[in-house]
Structure formats: structure tokens, C-alpha cells
PDB file of N, CA and C in Angstrom:
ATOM      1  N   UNK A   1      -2.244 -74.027 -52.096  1.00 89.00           N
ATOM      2  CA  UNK A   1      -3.535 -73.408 -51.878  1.00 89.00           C
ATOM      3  C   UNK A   1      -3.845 -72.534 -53.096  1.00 89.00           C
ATOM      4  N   UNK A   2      -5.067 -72.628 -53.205  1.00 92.00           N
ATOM      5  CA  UNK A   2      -5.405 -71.646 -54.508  1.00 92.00           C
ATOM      6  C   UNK A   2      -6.699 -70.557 -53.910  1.00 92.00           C
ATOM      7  N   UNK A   3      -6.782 -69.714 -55.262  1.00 93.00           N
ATOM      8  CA  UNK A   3      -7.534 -68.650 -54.757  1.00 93.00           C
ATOM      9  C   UNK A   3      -9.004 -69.188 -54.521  1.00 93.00           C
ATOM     10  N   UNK A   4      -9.693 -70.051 -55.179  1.00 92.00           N
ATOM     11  CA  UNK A   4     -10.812 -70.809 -54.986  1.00 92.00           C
ATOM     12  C   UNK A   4     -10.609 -71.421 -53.763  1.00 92.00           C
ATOM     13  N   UNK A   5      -9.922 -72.037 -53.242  1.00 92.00           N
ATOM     14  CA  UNK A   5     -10.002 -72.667 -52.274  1.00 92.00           C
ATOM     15  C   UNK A   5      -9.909 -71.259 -50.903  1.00 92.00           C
ATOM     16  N   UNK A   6      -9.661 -69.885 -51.110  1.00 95.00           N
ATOM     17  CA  UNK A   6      -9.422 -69.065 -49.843  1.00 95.00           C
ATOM     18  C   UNK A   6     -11.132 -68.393 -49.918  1.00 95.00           C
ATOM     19  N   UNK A   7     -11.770 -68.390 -51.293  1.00 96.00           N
ATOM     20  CA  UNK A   7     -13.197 -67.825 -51.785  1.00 96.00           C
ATOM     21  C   UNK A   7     -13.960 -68.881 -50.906  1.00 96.00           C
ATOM     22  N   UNK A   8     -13.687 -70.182 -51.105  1.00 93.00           N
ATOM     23  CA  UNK A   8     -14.832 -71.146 -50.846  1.00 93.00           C
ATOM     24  C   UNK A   8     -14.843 -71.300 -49.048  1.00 93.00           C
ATOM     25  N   UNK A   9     -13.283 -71.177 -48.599  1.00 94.00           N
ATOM     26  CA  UNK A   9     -13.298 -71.071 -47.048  1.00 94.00           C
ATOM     27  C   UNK A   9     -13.874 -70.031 -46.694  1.00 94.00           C
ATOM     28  N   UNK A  10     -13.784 -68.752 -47.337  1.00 95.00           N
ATOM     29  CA  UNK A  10     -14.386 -67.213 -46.567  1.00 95.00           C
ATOM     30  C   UNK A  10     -15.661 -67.767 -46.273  1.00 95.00           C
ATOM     31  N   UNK A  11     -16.270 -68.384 -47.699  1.00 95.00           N
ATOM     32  CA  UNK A  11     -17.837 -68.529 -47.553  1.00 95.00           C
ATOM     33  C   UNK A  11     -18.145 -69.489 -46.933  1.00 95.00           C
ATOM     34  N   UNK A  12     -17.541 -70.422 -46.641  1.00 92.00           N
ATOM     35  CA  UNK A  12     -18.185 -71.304 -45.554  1.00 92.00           C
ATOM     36  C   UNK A  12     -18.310 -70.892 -43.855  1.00 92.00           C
ATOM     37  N   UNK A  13     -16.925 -70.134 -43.793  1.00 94.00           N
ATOM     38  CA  UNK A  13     -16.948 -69.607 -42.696  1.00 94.00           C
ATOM     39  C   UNK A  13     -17.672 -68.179 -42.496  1.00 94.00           C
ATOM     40  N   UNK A  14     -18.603 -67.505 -43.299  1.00 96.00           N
ATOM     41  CA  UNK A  14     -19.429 -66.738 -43.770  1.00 96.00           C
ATOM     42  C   UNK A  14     -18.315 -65.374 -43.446  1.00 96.00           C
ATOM     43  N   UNK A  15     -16.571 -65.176 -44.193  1.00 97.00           N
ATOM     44  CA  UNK A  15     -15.913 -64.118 -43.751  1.00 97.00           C
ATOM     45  C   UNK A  15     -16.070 -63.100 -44.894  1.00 97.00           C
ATOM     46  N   UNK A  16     -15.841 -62.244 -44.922  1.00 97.00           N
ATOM     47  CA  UNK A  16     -15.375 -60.931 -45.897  1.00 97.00           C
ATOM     48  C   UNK A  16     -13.913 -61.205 -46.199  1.00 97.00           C
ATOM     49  N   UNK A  17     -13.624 -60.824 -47.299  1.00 96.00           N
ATOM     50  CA  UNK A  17     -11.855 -60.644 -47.214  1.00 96.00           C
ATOM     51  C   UNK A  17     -11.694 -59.763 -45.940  1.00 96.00           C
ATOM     52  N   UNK A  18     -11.732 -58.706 -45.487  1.00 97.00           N
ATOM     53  CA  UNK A  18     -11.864 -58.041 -44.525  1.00 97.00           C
ATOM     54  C   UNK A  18     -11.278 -59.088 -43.489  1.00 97.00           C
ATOM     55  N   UNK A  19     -12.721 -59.922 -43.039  1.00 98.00           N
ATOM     56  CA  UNK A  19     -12.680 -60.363 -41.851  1.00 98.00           C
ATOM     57  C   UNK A  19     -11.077 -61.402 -41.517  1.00 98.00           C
ATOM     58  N   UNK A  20     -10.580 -62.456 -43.174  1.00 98.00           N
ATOM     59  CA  UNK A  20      -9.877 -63.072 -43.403  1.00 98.00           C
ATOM     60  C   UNK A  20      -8.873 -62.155 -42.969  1.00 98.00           C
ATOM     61  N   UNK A  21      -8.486 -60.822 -43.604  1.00 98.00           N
ATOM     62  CA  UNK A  21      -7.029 -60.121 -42.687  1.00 98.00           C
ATOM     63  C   UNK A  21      -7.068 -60.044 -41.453  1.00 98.00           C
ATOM     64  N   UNK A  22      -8.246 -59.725 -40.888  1.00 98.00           N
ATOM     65  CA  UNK A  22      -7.989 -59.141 -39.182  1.00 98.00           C
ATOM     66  C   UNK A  22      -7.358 -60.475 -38.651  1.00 98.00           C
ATOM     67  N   UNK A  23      -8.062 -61.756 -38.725  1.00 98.00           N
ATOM     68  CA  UNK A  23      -7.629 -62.986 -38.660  1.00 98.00           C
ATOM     69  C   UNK A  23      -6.264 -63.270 -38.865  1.00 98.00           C
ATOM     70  N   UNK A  24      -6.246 -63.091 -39.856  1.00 98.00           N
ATOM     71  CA  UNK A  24      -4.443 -63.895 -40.508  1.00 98.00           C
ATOM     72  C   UNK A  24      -3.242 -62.739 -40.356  1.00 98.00           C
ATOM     73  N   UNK A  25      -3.883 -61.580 -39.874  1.00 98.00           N
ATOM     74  CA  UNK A  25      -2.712 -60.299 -39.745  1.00 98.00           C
ATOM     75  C   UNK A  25      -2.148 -59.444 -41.069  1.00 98.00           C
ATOM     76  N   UNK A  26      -2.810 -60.316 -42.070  1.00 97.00           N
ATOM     77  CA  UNK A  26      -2.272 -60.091 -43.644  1.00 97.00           C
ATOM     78  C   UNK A  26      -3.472 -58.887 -43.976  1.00 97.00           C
ATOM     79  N   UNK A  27      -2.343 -57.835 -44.649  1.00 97.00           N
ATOM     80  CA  UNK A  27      -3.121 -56.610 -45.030  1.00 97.00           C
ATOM     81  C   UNK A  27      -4.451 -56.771 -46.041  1.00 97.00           C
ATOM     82  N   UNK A  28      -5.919 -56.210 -46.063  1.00 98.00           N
ATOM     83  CA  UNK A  28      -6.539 -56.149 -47.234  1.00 98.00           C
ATOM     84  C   UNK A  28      -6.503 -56.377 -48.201  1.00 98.00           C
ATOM     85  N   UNK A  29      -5.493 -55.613 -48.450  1.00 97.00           N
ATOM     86  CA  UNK A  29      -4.956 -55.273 -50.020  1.00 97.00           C
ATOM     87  C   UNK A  29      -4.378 -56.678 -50.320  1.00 97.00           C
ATOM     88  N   UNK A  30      -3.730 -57.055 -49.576  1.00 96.00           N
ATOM     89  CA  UNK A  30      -2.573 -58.777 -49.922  1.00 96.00           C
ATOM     90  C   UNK A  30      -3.906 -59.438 -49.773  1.00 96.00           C
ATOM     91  N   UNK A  31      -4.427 -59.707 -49.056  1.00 96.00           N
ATOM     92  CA  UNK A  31      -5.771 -60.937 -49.013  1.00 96.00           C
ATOM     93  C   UNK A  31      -6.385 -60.685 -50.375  1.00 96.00           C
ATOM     94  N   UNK A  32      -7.015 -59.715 -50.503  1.00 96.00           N
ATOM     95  CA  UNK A  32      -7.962 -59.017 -51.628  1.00 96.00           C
ATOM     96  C   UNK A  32      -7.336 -59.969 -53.135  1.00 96.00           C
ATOM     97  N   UNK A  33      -5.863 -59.287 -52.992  1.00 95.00           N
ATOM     98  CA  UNK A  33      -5.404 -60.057 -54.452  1.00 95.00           C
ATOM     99  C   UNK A  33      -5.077 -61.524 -54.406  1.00 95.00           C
ATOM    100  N   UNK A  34      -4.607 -61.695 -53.658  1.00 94.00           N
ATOM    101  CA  UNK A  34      -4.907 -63.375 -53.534  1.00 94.00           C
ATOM    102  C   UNK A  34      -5.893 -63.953 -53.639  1.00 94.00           C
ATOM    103  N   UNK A  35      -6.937 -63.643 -53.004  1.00 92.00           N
ATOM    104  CA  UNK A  35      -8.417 -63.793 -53.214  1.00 92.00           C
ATOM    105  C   UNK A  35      -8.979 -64.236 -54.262  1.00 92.00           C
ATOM    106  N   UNK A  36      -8.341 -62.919 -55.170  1.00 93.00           N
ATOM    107  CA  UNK A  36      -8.845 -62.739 -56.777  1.00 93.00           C
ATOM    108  C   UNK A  36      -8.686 -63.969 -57.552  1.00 93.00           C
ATOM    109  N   UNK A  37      -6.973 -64.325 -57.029  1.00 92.00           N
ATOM    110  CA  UNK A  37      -6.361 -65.190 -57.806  1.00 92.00           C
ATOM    111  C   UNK A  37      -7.230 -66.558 -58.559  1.00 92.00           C
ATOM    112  N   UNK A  38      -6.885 -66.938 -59.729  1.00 94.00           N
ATOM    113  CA  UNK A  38      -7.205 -68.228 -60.125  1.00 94.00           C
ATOM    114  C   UNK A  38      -6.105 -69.020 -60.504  1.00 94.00           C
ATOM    115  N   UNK A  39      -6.767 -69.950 -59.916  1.00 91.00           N
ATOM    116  CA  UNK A  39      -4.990 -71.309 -59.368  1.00 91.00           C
ATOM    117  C   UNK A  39      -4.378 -71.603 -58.215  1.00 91.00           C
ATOM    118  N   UNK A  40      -3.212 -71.857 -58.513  1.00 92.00           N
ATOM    119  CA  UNK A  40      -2.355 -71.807 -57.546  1.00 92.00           C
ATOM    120  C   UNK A  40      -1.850 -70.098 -56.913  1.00 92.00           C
ATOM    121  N   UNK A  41      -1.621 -70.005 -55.424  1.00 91.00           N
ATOM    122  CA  UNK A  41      -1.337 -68.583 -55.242  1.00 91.00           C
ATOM    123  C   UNK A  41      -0.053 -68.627 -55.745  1.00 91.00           C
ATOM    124  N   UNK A  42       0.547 -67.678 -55.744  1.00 89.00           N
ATOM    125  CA  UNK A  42       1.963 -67.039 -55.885  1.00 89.00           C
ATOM    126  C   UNK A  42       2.330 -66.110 -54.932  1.00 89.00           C
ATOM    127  N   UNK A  43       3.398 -65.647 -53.946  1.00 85.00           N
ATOM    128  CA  UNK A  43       3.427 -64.698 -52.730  1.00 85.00           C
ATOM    129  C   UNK A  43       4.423 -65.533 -52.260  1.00 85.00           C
ATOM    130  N   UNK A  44       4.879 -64.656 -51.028  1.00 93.00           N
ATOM    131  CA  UNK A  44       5.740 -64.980 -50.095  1.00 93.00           C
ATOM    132  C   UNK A  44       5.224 -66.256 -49.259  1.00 93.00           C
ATOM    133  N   UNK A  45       5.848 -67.107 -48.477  1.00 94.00           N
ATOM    134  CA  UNK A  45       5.422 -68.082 -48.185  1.00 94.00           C
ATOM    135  C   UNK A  45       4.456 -68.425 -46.959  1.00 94.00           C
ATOM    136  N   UNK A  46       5.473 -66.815 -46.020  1.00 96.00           N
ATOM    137  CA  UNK A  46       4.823 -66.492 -44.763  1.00 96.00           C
ATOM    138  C   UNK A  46       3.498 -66.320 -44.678  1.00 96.00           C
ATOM    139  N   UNK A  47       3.008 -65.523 -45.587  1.00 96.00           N
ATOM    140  CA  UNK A  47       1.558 -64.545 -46.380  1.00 96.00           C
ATOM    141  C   UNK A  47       0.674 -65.379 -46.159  1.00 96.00           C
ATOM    142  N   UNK A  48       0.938 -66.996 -47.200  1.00 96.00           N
ATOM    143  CA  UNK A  48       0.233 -67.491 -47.327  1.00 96.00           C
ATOM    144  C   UNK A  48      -0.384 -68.842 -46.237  1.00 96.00           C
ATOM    145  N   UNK A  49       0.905 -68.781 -45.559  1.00 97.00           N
ATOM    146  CA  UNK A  49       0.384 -69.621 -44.248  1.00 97.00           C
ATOM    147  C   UNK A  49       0.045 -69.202 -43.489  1.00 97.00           C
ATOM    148  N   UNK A  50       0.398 -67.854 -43.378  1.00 97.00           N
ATOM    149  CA  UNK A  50      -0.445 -66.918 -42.324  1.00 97.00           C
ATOM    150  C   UNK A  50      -2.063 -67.397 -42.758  1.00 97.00           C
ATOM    151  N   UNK A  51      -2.436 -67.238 -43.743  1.00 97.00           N
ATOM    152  CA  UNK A  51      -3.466 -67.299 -44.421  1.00 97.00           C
ATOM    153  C   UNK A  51      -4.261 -68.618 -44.563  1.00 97.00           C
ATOM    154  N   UNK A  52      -3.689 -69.286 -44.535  1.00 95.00           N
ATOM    155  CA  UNK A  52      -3.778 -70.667 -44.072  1.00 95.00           C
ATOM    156  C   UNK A  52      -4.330 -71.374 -43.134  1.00 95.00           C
ATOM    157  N   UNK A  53      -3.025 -70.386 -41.664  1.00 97.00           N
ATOM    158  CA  UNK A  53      -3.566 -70.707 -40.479  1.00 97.00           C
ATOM    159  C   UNK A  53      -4.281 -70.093 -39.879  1.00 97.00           C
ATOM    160  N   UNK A  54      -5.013 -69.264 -40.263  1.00 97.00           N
ATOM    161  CA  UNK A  54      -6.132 -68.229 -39.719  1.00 97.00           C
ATOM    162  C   UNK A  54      -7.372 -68.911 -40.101  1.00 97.00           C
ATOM    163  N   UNK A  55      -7.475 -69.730 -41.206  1.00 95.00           N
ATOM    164  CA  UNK A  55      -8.383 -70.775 -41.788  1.00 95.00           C
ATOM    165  C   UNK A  55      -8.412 -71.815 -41.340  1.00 95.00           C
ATOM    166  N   UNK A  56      -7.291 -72.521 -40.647  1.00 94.00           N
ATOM    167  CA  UNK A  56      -7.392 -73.700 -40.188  1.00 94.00           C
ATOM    168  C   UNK A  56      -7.931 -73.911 -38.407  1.00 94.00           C
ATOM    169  N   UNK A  57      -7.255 -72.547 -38.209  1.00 96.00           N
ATOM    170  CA  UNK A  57      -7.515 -72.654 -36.746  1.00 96.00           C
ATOM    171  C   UNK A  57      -9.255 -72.153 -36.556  1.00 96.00           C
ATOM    172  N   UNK A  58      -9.869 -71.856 -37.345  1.00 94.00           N
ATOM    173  CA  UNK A  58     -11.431 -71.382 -37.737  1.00 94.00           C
ATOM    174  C   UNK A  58     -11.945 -72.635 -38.187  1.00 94.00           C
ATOM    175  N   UNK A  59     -11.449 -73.846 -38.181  1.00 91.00           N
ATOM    176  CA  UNK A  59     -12.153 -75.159 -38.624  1.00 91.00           C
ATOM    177  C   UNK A  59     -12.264 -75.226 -39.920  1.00 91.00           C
ATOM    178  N   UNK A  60     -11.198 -74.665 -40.806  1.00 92.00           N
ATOM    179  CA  UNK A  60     -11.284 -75.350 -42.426  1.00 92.00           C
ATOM    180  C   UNK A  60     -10.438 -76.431 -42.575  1.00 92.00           C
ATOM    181  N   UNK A  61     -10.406 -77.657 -43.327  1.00 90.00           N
ATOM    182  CA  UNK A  61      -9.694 -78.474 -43.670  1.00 90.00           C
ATOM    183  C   UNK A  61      -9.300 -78.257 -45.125  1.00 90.00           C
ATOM    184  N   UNK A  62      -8.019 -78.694 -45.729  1.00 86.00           N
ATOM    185  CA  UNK A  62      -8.019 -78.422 -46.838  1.00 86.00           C
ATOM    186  C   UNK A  62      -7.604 -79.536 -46.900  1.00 86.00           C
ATOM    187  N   UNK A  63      -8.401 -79.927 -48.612  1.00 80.00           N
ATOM    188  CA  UNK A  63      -7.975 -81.801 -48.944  1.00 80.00           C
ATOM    189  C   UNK A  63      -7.303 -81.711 -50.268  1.00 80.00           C
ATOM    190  N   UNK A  64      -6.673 -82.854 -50.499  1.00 77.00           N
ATOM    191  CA  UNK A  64      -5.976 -82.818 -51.006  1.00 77.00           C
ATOM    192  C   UNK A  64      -6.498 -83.822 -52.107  1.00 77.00           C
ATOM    193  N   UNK A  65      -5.893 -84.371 -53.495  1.00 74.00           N
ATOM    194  CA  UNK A  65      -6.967 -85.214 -53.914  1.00 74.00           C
ATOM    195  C   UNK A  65      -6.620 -86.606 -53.376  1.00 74.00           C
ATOM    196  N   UNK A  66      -7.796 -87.089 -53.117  1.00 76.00           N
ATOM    197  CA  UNK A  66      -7.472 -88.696 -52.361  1.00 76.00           C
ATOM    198  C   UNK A  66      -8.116 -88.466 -51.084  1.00 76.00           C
ATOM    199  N   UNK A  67      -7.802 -87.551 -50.311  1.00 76.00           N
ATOM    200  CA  UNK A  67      -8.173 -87.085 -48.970  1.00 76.00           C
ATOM    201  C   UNK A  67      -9.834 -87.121 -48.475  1.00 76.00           C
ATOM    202  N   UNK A  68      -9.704 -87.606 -47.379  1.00 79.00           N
ATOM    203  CA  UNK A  68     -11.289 -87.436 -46.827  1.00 79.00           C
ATOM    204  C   UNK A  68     -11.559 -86.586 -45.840  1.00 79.00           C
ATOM    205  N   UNK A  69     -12.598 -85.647 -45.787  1.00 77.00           N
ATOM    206  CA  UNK A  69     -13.216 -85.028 -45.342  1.00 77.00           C
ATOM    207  C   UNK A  69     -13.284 -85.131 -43.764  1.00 77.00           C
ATOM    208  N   UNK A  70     -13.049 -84.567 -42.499  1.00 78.00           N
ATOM    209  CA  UNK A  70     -13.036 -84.973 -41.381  1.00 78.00           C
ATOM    210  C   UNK A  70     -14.512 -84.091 -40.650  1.00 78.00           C
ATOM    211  N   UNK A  71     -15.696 -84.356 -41.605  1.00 74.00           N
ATOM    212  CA  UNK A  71     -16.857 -83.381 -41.032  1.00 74.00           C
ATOM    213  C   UNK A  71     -17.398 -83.091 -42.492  1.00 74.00           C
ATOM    214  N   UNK A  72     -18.451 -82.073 -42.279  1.00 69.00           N
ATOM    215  CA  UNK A  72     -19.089 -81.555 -43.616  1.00 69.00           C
ATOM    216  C   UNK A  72     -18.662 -80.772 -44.466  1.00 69.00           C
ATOM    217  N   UNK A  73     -18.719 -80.710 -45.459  1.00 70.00           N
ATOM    218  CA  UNK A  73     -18.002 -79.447 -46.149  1.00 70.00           C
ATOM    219  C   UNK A  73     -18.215 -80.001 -47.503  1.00 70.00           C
ATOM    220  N   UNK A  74     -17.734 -79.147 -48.599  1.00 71.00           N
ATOM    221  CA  UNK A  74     -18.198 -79.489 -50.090  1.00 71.00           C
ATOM    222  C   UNK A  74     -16.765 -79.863 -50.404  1.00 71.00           C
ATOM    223  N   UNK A  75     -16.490 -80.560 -51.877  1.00 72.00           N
ATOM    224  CA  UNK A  75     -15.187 -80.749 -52.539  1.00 72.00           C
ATOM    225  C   UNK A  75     -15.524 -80.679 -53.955  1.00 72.00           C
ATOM    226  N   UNK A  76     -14.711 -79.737 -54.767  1.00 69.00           N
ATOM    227  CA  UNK A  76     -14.923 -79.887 -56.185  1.00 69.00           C
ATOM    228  C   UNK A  76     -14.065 -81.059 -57.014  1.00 69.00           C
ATOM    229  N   UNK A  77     -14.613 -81.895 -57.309  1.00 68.00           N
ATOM    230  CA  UNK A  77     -14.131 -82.949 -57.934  1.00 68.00           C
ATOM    231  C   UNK A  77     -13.409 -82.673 -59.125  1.00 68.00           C
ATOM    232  N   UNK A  78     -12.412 -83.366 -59.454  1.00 68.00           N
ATOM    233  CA  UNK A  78     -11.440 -82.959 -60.666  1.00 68.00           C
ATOM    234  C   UNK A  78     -12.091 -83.367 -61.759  1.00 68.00           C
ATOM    235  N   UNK A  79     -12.244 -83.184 -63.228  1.00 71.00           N
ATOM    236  CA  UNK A  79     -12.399 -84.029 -64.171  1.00 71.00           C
ATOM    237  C   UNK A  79     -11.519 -83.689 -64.889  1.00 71.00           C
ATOM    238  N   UNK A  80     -11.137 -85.037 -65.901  1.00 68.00           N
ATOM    239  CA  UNK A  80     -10.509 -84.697 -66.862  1.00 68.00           C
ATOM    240  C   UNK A  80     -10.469 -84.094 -68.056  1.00 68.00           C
ATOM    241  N   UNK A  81      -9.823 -83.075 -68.374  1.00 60.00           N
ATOM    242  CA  UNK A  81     -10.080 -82.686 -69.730  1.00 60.00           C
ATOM    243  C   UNK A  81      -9.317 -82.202 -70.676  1.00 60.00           C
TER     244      UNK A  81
END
């Protein structure tokens, strides 16, 4: 999971980082910087599936490349460069 991908779930699911901790149990401050992140996260493993599953069980899917979509939602396409 990357930090774009926890930005693009808040906003679909219209959350605050805020709202993402009360959800996932994960403090502000830990969401906040993850949040920030660009890339891949880095953290404990728990953190981030906590984080994960507070998103998934809220109806986000996360795809993978190859993967299809099970409903609406956007995907940023890779290019090469």
C-alpha cells in the first residue's frame, strides 16, 4: 500500500485523516505521516493493516496491476518511463 493509495481512499470515502484513525484505531499522528508518504509505506505491519482494514471494511478495493475493479472507482495507470 502506498501513501497515494490511503489519500485517494480518504477521498473517495470523503474521510479526514482524522476520520481514517477513529476507524483503524491508529493514532493521528501515525495516519497523518503515512498519509504524507510517497510510495510504498514503511511502519510496522500491524499499523498498516489496521489501516487497510478500516478501508476495506468501508468498501475500498485495492488493485493490483492486472486487477479489475469490482464497482466504480478510479485507477492510475502505470506508464513507462
Amino acid at each position: 500500500m502506498t501513501g497515494e493509495q490511503i489519500r485517494a481512499a480518504r477521498s473517495l470515502l470523503g474521510w479526514t485523516a482524522n476520520d481514517l484513525a477513529a476507524e483503524s484505531g491508529i493514532s493521528y499522528p501515525t495516519v497523518q505521516r503515512l498519509d504524507s508518504t510517497q510510495g510504498k509505506l514503511s511502519g510496522r505491519h500491524g499499523t498498516i493493516e489496521a489501516i487497510r482494514g478500516a478501508l476495506v471494511a468501508n468498501g475500498i478495493q485495492f488493485l493490483e496491476s492486472g486487477d479489475t475493479a469490482n464497482g466504480l472507482g478510479v485507477a492510475l495507470k502505470q506508464t513507462d518511463t
